[in-house]
Amino acid sequence: MVDVPTLVEQAREGRPRAVARLISLVEGASPQLREVMAALAPLTGGAYVVGLTGSPGVGKSTSTSALVTAYRRMGKRVGVLAVDPSSPFSGGALLGDRVRMSEHASDPGVYIRSMATRGHLGGLAWAAPQAIRVLDAAGCDVILVETVGVGQSEVEIASQADTCVVLLAPGMGDGIQAAKAGILEIGDVYVVNKADRDGADATARELNHMLGLGESRAPGDWRPPIVKTVAARGEGIDEVVEALEKHRAWMEEHGTLTDRRLHRATREVETLAVTTLRARLADLHGDRRATTLAERVVAGELDPYTAADELVAGLTEG
Ligand SMILES: Nc1nc2c(ncn2[C@@H]2O[C@H](COP(=O)(O)OP(=O)(O)O)[C@@H](O)[C@H]2O)c(=O)[nH]1
Ligand SMILES: [Mg+2]
């Protein structure tokens, strides 16, 4: 068992090992998470959460690393959460990410964590927000959350950030891929990375067209900017930071930041409620109450909706 109050106190002081251990508790779905989250709750709410999503290979990790450099120059403490449920810890994309992030490895103002939640059913939906809470409580000013733009829960994590950045790259039929993945609706800022390659202008134009950015909007509406970058050389990254800061200011002015956080918390609570109910239901399997209800449905004494209502009522009692 972990000494939660001590660990939380150490994380609050910004000690990297404590932060890492807390995130490991999240990843391992520890039974102590309830206690951890209760202790963290009053320490959260200070971080600006930025989601970055896009197809594999567009340059999310490279851009994230460049953004870390930019925010560090501004004196901000930065957390990075790279969510990749498809990769095992030791290999593939995460190993590459480690290389890309290695320049920040010795910087005490940066926390970098890759999270693999493969195997946990629906694990990502609740684990990512809780890992964000840990980084938030540890005093990060900015949290960058990288998720691959494939798969509903990955896309959802990015879309629930305070600001969502969607990345594309030229020459990958990327506009169409992005549209298919449903990530063209969720961007607050769009980045066309690999602008050193042919076709970046065409991709930006295509994107501009697909997003209907040429059309007029109501005054005061947010118009997502399209920024061209060469993340590998750090080019255009200051413009991305500028776009992020503008979006944040716009949200604060329009109350959108509060709305988004409310939406995020709503989803988080719902996910936990469903997880809890599912666990209680599993505990009940074979229980006499459940069997009796089933028997009454078989006998035609009870319809399945009423039986389900009774079951749920029984689950939530005490
Ligand atoms: N030419 C070029 N290559 C880049 C640029 N940014 C990243 N890359 C390369 O694209 C590959 C994929 O980058 P990565 O950041 O891992 O993409 P991710 O899968 O979206 O995280 C790597 O080999 C990077 O070095 C860029 O601006 N220009
Ligand atoms: Mg990556």
GROMACS .gro file of C-alpha atoms and ligand atoms in nm:
model
  347
    1MET     CA    1   0.000   0.000   0.000
    2VAL     CA    2   0.112   0.350  -0.081
    3ASP     CA    3   0.125   0.631   0.173
    4VAL     CA    4  -0.109   0.859  -0.021
    5PRO     CA    5  -0.089   1.182   0.187
    6THR     CA    6   0.292   1.180   0.173
    7LEU     CA    7   0.295   1.105  -0.199
    8VAL     CA    8   0.044   1.381  -0.272
    9GLU     CA    9   0.244   1.628  -0.063
   10GLN     CA   10   0.560   1.538  -0.253
   11ALA     CA   11   0.381   1.568  -0.587
   12ARG     CA   12   0.248   1.908  -0.485
   13GLU     CA   13   0.608   2.014  -0.419
   14GLY     CA   14   0.677   1.904  -0.774
   15ARG     CA   15   0.890   1.599  -0.700
   16PRO     CA   16   0.909   1.401  -1.024
   17ARG     CA   17   0.917   1.057  -0.863
   18ALA     CA   18   0.600   1.125  -0.668
   19VAL     CA   19   0.426   1.250  -0.982
   20ALA     CA   20   0.538   0.940  -1.169
   21ARG     CA   21   0.414   0.710  -0.894
   22LEU     CA   22   0.074   0.877  -0.883
   23ILE     CA   23   0.036   0.838  -1.258
   24SER     CA   24   0.137   0.474  -1.222
   25LEU     CA   25  -0.146   0.430  -0.971
   26VAL     CA   26  -0.382   0.574  -1.233
   27GLU     CA   27  -0.246   0.346  -1.501
   28GLY     CA   28  -0.275   0.042  -1.280
   29ALA     CA   29  -0.632   0.133  -1.178
   30SER     CA   30  -0.523   0.118  -0.814
   31PRO     CA   31  -0.794   0.081  -0.549
   32GLN     CA   32  -0.621   0.374  -0.373
   33LEU     CA   33  -0.715   0.610  -0.657
   34ARG     CA   34  -1.026   0.720  -0.473
   35GLU     CA   35  -0.809   0.847  -0.189
   36VAL     CA   36  -0.557   0.999  -0.431
   37MET     CA   37  -0.821   1.190  -0.625
   38ALA     CA   38  -0.982   1.317  -0.306
   39ALA     CA   39  -0.647   1.454  -0.192
   40LEU     CA   40  -0.570   1.606  -0.533
   41ALA     CA   41  -0.907   1.774  -0.591
   42PRO     CA   42  -0.835   2.099  -0.402
   43LEU     CA   43  -0.500   2.133  -0.580
   44THR     CA   44  -0.636   2.122  -0.935
   45GLY     CA   45  -0.774   2.376  -1.180
   46GLY     CA   46  -0.463   2.582  -1.241
   47ALA     CA   47  -0.336   2.414  -1.557
   48TYR     CA   48  -0.416   2.503  -1.915
   49VAL     CA   49  -0.478   2.174  -2.098
   50VAL     CA   50  -0.391   2.153  -2.466
   51GLY     CA   51  -0.480   1.843  -2.669
   52LEU     CA   52  -0.284   1.757  -2.982
   53THR     CA   53  -0.421   1.503  -3.223
   54GLY     CA   54  -0.373   1.387  -3.582
   55SER     CA   55  -0.282   1.082  -3.786
   56PRO     CA   56   0.025   0.879  -3.693
   57GLY     CA   57   0.341   1.038  -3.829
   58VAL     CA   58   0.215   1.394  -3.882
   59GLY     CA   59   0.459   1.520  -3.619
   60LYS     CA   60   0.259   1.535  -3.295
   61SER     CA   61   0.548   1.427  -3.071
   62THR     CA   62   0.796   1.651  -3.251
   63SER     CA   63   0.557   1.946  -3.219
   64THR     CA   64   0.489   1.865  -2.855
   65SER     CA   65   0.860   1.865  -2.782
   66ALA     CA   66   0.903   2.198  -2.963
   67LEU     CA   67   0.610   2.343  -2.768
   68VAL     CA   68   0.771   2.230  -2.444
   69THR     CA   69   1.084   2.424  -2.541
   70ALA     CA   70   0.877   2.733  -2.620
   71TYR     CA   71   0.679   2.722  -2.295
   72ARG     CA   72   0.994   2.659  -2.093
   73ARG     CA   73   1.145   2.972  -2.245
   74MET     CA   74   0.839   3.154  -2.109
   75GLY     CA   75   0.917   3.011  -1.765
   76LYS     CA   76   0.614   2.782  -1.755
   77ARG     CA   77   0.611   2.440  -1.594
   78VAL     CA   78   0.497   2.187  -1.849
   79GLY     CA   79   0.342   1.843  -1.831
   80VAL     CA   80   0.326   1.608  -2.128
   81LEU     CA   81   0.095   1.311  -2.149
   82ALA     CA   82   0.143   1.093  -2.455
   83VAL     CA   83  -0.150   0.858  -2.475
   84ASP     CA   84  -0.099   0.560  -2.695
   85PRO     CA   85  -0.318   0.267  -2.608
   86SER     CA   86  -0.196   0.057  -2.899
   87SER     CA   87   0.173   0.056  -2.813
   88PRO     CA   88   0.340  -0.146  -2.546
   89PHE     CA   89   0.570   0.054  -2.322
   90SER     CA   90   0.893  -0.082  -2.451
   91GLY     CA   91   0.852  -0.044  -2.821
   92GLY     CA   92   0.727   0.129  -3.128
   93ALA     CA   93   0.607   0.484  -3.123
   94LEU     CA   94   0.676   0.537  -2.756
   95LEU     CA   95   1.041   0.456  -2.793
   96GLY     CA   96   1.057   0.713  -3.073
   97ASP     CA   97   0.875   0.961  -2.851
   98ARG     CA   98   1.132   0.909  -2.582
   99VAL     CA   99   1.408   1.000  -2.823
  100ARG     CA  100   1.219   1.310  -2.932
  101MET     CA  101   1.149   1.414  -2.575
  102SER     CA  102   1.494   1.326  -2.440
  103GLU     CA  103   1.620   1.685  -2.458
  104HIS     CA  104   1.374   1.767  -2.178
  105ALA     CA  105   1.459   1.464  -1.968
  106SER     CA  106   1.687   1.651  -1.728
  107ASP     CA  107   1.467   1.961  -1.700
  108PRO     CA  108   1.298   1.966  -1.355
  109GLY     CA  109   1.025   2.196  -1.492
  110VAL     CA  110   0.897   1.930  -1.731
  111TYR     CA  111   0.709   1.607  -1.664
  112ILE     CA  112   0.677   1.365  -1.950
  113ARG     CA  113   0.471   1.056  -1.933
  114SER     CA  114   0.364   0.801  -2.187
  115MET     CA  115   0.051   0.616  -2.098
  116ALA     CA  116  -0.045   0.282  -2.235
  117THR     CA  117  -0.381   0.159  -2.123
  118ARG     CA  118  -0.414  -0.134  -2.354
  119GLY     CA  119  -0.615  -0.407  -2.196
  120HIS     CA  120  -0.825  -0.186  -1.970
  121LEU     CA  121  -1.176  -0.183  -2.107
  122GLY     CA  122  -1.272   0.181  -2.151
  123GLY     CA  123  -0.961   0.255  -1.946
  124LEU     CA  124  -0.850   0.551  -2.147
  125ALA     CA  125  -1.170   0.746  -2.094
  126TRP     CA  126  -1.117   0.770  -1.720
  127ALA     CA  127  -0.740   0.725  -1.692
  128ALA     CA  128  -0.636   1.020  -1.909
  129PRO     CA  129  -0.840   1.281  -1.715
  130GLN     CA  130  -0.701   1.145  -1.388
  131ALA     CA  131  -0.342   1.159  -1.513
  132ILE     CA  132  -0.413   1.519  -1.616
  133ARG     CA  133  -0.534   1.586  -1.261
  134VAL     CA  134  -0.204   1.457  -1.122
  135LEU     CA  135  -0.002   1.688  -1.348
  136ASP     CA  136  -0.233   1.977  -1.268
  137ALA     CA  137  -0.194   1.925  -0.894
  138ALA     CA  138   0.183   1.901  -0.937
  139GLY     CA  139   0.182   2.264  -1.047
  140CYS     CA  140   0.203   2.238  -1.425
  141ASP     CA  141   0.101   2.563  -1.593
  142VAL     CA  142   0.047   2.390  -1.925
  143ILE     CA  143  -0.036   2.026  -1.994
  144LEU     CA  144   0.012   1.896  -2.347
  145VAL     CA  145  -0.184   1.580  -2.421
  146GLU     CA  146  -0.084   1.394  -2.734
  147THR     CA  147  -0.331   1.139  -2.867
  148VAL     CA  148  -0.339   0.969  -3.201
  149GLY     CA  149  -0.634   1.087  -3.409
  150VAL     CA  150  -0.768   0.737  -3.459
  151GLY     CA  151  -1.029   0.581  -3.235
  152GLN     CA  152  -1.315   0.744  -3.053
  153SER     CA  153  -1.176   0.768  -2.702
  154GLU     CA  154  -0.841   0.906  -2.823
  155VAL     CA  155  -1.011   1.176  -3.027
  156GLU     CA  156  -1.243   1.250  -2.739
  157ILE     CA  157  -0.954   1.308  -2.499
  158ALA     CA  158  -0.809   1.572  -2.730
  159SER     CA  159  -1.146   1.731  -2.794
  160GLN     CA  160  -1.205   1.769  -2.421
  161ALA     CA  161  -0.891   1.972  -2.365
  162ASP     CA  162  -0.921   2.345  -2.302
  163THR     CA  163  -0.779   2.396  -2.650
  164CYS     CA  164  -0.759   2.129  -2.915
  165VAL     CA  165  -0.486   2.136  -3.180
  166VAL     CA  166  -0.537   1.922  -3.492
  167LEU     CA  167  -0.224   1.848  -3.694
  168LEU     CA  168  -0.198   1.754  -4.059
  169ALA     CA  169   0.093   1.710  -4.294
  170PRO     CA  170   0.112   1.744  -4.672
  171GLY     CA  171   0.124   1.453  -4.907
  172MET     CA  172  -0.054   1.198  -4.696
  173GLY     CA  173  -0.402   1.253  -4.831
  174ASP     CA  174  -0.431   1.391  -4.486
  175GLY     CA  175  -0.729   1.618  -4.523
  176ILE     CA  176  -0.939   1.323  -4.624
  177GLN     CA  177  -0.795   1.100  -4.353
  178ALA     CA  178  -0.864   1.366  -4.094
  179ALA     CA  179  -1.219   1.411  -4.218
  180LYS     CA  180  -1.274   1.035  -4.192
  181ALA     CA  181  -1.140   1.027  -3.838
  182GLY     CA  182  -1.382   1.302  -3.744
  183ILE     CA  183  -1.110   1.537  -3.627
  184LEU     CA  184  -1.196   1.824  -3.857
  185GLU     CA  185  -1.478   1.943  -3.633
  186ILE     CA  186  -1.282   1.951  -3.313
  187GLY     CA  187  -0.984   2.178  -3.384
  188ASP     CA  188  -0.951   2.518  -3.221
  189VAL     CA  189  -0.615   2.556  -3.390
  190TYR     CA  190  -0.502   2.370  -3.702
  191VAL     CA  191  -0.139   2.301  -3.779
  192VAL     CA  192  -0.003   2.199  -4.116
  193ASN     CA  193   0.330   2.050  -4.014
  194LYS     CA  194   0.617   1.944  -4.244
  195ALA     CA  195   0.584   2.274  -4.428
  196ASP     CA  196   0.934   2.203  -4.561
  197ARG     CA  197   0.770   1.951  -4.791
  198ASP     CA  198   0.588   2.012  -5.116
  199GLY     CA  199   0.217   2.053  -5.090
  200ALA     CA  200   0.193   2.231  -4.755
  201ASP     CA  201   0.021   2.532  -4.911
  202ALA     CA  202  -0.221   2.303  -5.095
  203THR     CA  203  -0.300   2.118  -4.771
  204ALA     CA  204  -0.361   2.448  -4.592
  205ARG     CA  205  -0.589   2.564  -4.875
  206GLU     CA  206  -0.778   2.234  -4.878
  207LEU     CA  207  -0.818   2.257  -4.503
  208ASN     CA  208  -0.935   2.616  -4.524
  209HIS     CA  209  -1.197   2.504  -4.775
  210MET     CA  210  -1.307   2.195  -4.579
  211LEU     CA  211  -1.344   2.397  -4.261
  212GLY     CA  212  -1.543   2.664  -4.439
  213LEU     CA  213  -1.311   2.925  -4.297
  214GLY     CA  214  -1.377   3.152  -4.592
  215GLU     CA  215  -1.742   3.178  -4.492
  216SER     CA  216  -1.857   3.459  -4.271
  217ARG     CA  217  -1.917   3.395  -3.905
  218ALA     CA  218  -2.111   3.571  -3.637
  219PRO     CA  219  -1.906   3.852  -3.484
  220GLY     CA  220  -1.715   3.728  -3.183
  221ASP     CA  221  -1.708   3.366  -3.305
  222TRP     CA  222  -1.376   3.187  -3.285
  223ARG     CA  223  -1.223   3.133  -3.625
  224PRO     CA  224  -0.970   2.849  -3.600
  225PRO     CA  225  -0.637   2.964  -3.740
  226ILE     CA  226  -0.424   2.744  -3.966
  227VAL     CA  227  -0.055   2.762  -3.877
  228LYS     CA  228   0.221   2.617  -4.094
  229THR     CA  229   0.514   2.464  -3.906
  230VAL     CA  230   0.837   2.273  -3.951
  231ALA     CA  231   0.830   2.119  -3.607
  232ALA     CA  232   1.154   1.931  -3.665
  233ARG     CA  233   1.331   2.269  -3.688
  234GLY     CA  234   1.110   2.455  -3.443
  235GLU     CA  235   0.976   2.681  -3.717
  236GLY     CA  236   0.628   2.824  -3.668
  237ILE     CA  237   0.610   2.701  -3.309
  238ASP     CA  238   0.597   3.055  -3.166
  239GLU     CA  239   0.298   3.117  -3.393
  240VAL     CA  240   0.130   2.805  -3.253
  241VAL     CA  241   0.188   2.930  -2.898
  242GLU     CA  242   0.047   3.267  -3.001
  243ALA     CA  243  -0.264   3.098  -3.147
  244LEU     CA  244  -0.306   2.897  -2.825
  245GLU     CA  245  -0.279   3.209  -2.609
  246LYS     CA  246  -0.532   3.388  -2.830
  247HIS     CA  247  -0.775   3.100  -2.805
  248ARG     CA  248  -0.737   3.088  -2.431
  249ALA     CA  249  -0.798   3.463  -2.402
  250TRP     CA  250  -1.101   3.432  -2.629
  251MET     CA  251  -1.241   3.148  -2.416
  252GLU     CA  252  -1.193   3.344  -2.096
  253GLU     CA  253  -1.367   3.641  -2.248
  254HIS     CA  254  -1.665   3.433  -2.364
  255GLY     CA  255  -1.700   3.196  -2.068
  256THR     CA  256  -1.609   2.904  -2.294
  257LEU     CA  257  -1.327   2.786  -2.070
  258THR     CA  258  -1.568   2.727  -1.782
  259ASP     CA  259  -1.812   2.552  -2.018
  260ARG     CA  260  -1.544   2.320  -2.147
  261ARG     CA  261  -1.423   2.228  -1.803
  262LEU     CA  262  -1.778   2.163  -1.698
  263HIS     CA  263  -1.826   1.941  -2.000
  264ARG     CA  264  -1.501   1.757  -1.927
  265ALA     CA  265  -1.594   1.699  -1.563
  266THR     CA  266  -1.942   1.582  -1.665
  267ARG     CA  267  -1.797   1.319  -1.897
  268GLU     CA  268  -1.544   1.218  -1.633
  269VAL     CA  269  -1.810   1.169  -1.368
  270GLU     CA  270  -2.038   0.980  -1.610
  271THR     CA  271  -1.755   0.749  -1.709
  272LEU     CA  272  -1.676   0.671  -1.346
  273ALA     CA  273  -2.044   0.617  -1.267
  274VAL     CA  274  -2.078   0.368  -1.551
  275THR     CA  275  -1.755   0.194  -1.446
  276THR     CA  276  -1.878   0.168  -1.087
  277LEU     CA  277  -2.216   0.033  -1.193
  278ARG     CA  278  -2.055  -0.218  -1.424
  279ALA     CA  279  -1.828  -0.342  -1.145
  280ARG     CA  280  -2.121  -0.376  -0.906
  281LEU     CA  281  -2.317  -0.557  -1.175
  282ALA     CA  282  -2.029  -0.799  -1.224
  283ASP     CA  283  -2.018  -0.860  -0.847
  284LEU     CA  284  -2.387  -0.936  -0.860
  285HIS     CA  285  -2.353  -1.197  -1.133
  286GLY     CA  286  -2.506  -1.518  -1.010
  287ASP     CA  287  -2.648  -1.336  -0.707
  288ARG     CA  288  -2.994  -1.451  -0.599
  289ARG     CA  289  -3.152  -1.109  -0.658
  290ALA     CA  290  -3.038  -1.100  -1.020
  291THR     CA  291  -3.141  -1.460  -1.075
  292THR     CA  292  -3.485  -1.398  -0.932
  293LEU     CA  293  -3.537  -1.104  -1.164
  294ALA     CA  294  -3.429  -1.315  -1.460
  295GLU     CA  295  -3.662  -1.596  -1.356
  296ARG     CA  296  -3.953  -1.356  -1.342
  297VAL     CA  297  -3.869  -1.227  -1.690
  298VAL     CA  298  -3.862  -1.587  -1.820
  299ALA     CA  299  -4.196  -1.657  -1.651
  300GLY     CA  300  -4.348  -1.352  -1.818
  301GLU     CA  301  -4.422  -1.190  -1.483
  302LEU     CA  302  -4.187  -0.901  -1.548
  303ASP     CA  303  -4.078  -0.714  -1.859
  304PRO     CA  304  -3.701  -0.672  -1.906
  305TYR     CA  305  -3.714  -0.290  -1.867
  306THR     CA  306  -3.879  -0.310  -1.529
  307ALA     CA  307  -3.639  -0.585  -1.425
  308ALA     CA  308  -3.345  -0.366  -1.533
  309ASP     CA  309  -3.484  -0.072  -1.335
  310GLU     CA  310  -3.511  -0.289  -1.026
  311LEU     CA  311  -3.161  -0.421  -1.077
  312VAL     CA  312  -3.015  -0.070  -1.112
  313ALA     CA  313  -3.209   0.049  -0.807
  314GLY     CA  314  -3.066  -0.246  -0.614
  315LEU     CA  315  -2.713  -0.163  -0.734
  316THR     CA  316  -2.722   0.196  -0.619
  317GLU     CA  317  -2.863   0.121  -0.274
  318GLY     CA  318  -2.593   0.183  -0.018
  319LIG     N1  319   1.030   1.683  -4.294
  319LIG     C1  320   0.980   1.695  -4.173
  319LIG     N2  321   0.972   1.588  -4.093
  319LIG     C2  322   0.919   1.603  -3.969
  319LIG     C3  323   0.873   1.728  -3.923
  319LIG     N3  324   0.823   1.712  -3.799
  319LIG     C4  325   0.839   1.581  -3.769
  319LIG     N4  326   0.896   1.514  -3.871
  319LIG     C5  327   0.932   1.372  -3.876
  319LIG     O1  328   0.813   1.295  -3.893
  319LIG     C6  329   0.826   1.170  -3.825
  319LIG     C7  330   0.707   1.149  -3.732
  319LIG     O2  331   0.712   1.245  -3.628
  319LIG     P1  332   0.639   1.225  -3.488
  319LIG     O3  333   0.656   1.351  -3.415
  319LIG     O4  334   0.685   1.099  -3.424
  319LIG     O5  335   0.488   1.205  -3.533
  319LIG     P2  336   0.362   1.156  -3.448
  319LIG     O6  337   0.340   1.013  -3.481
  319LIG     O7  338   0.248   1.239  -3.499
  319LIG     O8  339   0.390   1.180  -3.304
  319LIG     C8  340   0.959   1.172  -3.754
  319LIG     O9  341   1.052   1.103  -3.829
  319LIG     C9  342   0.991   1.320  -3.746
  319LIG    O10  343   1.129   1.344  -3.740
  319LIG    C10  344   0.883   1.842  -4.011
  319LIG    O11  345   0.845   1.953  -3.978
  319LIG     N5  346   0.936   1.818  -4.132
  320MG      MG  347   0.382   1.052  -3.134
   0.00000   0.00000   0.00000
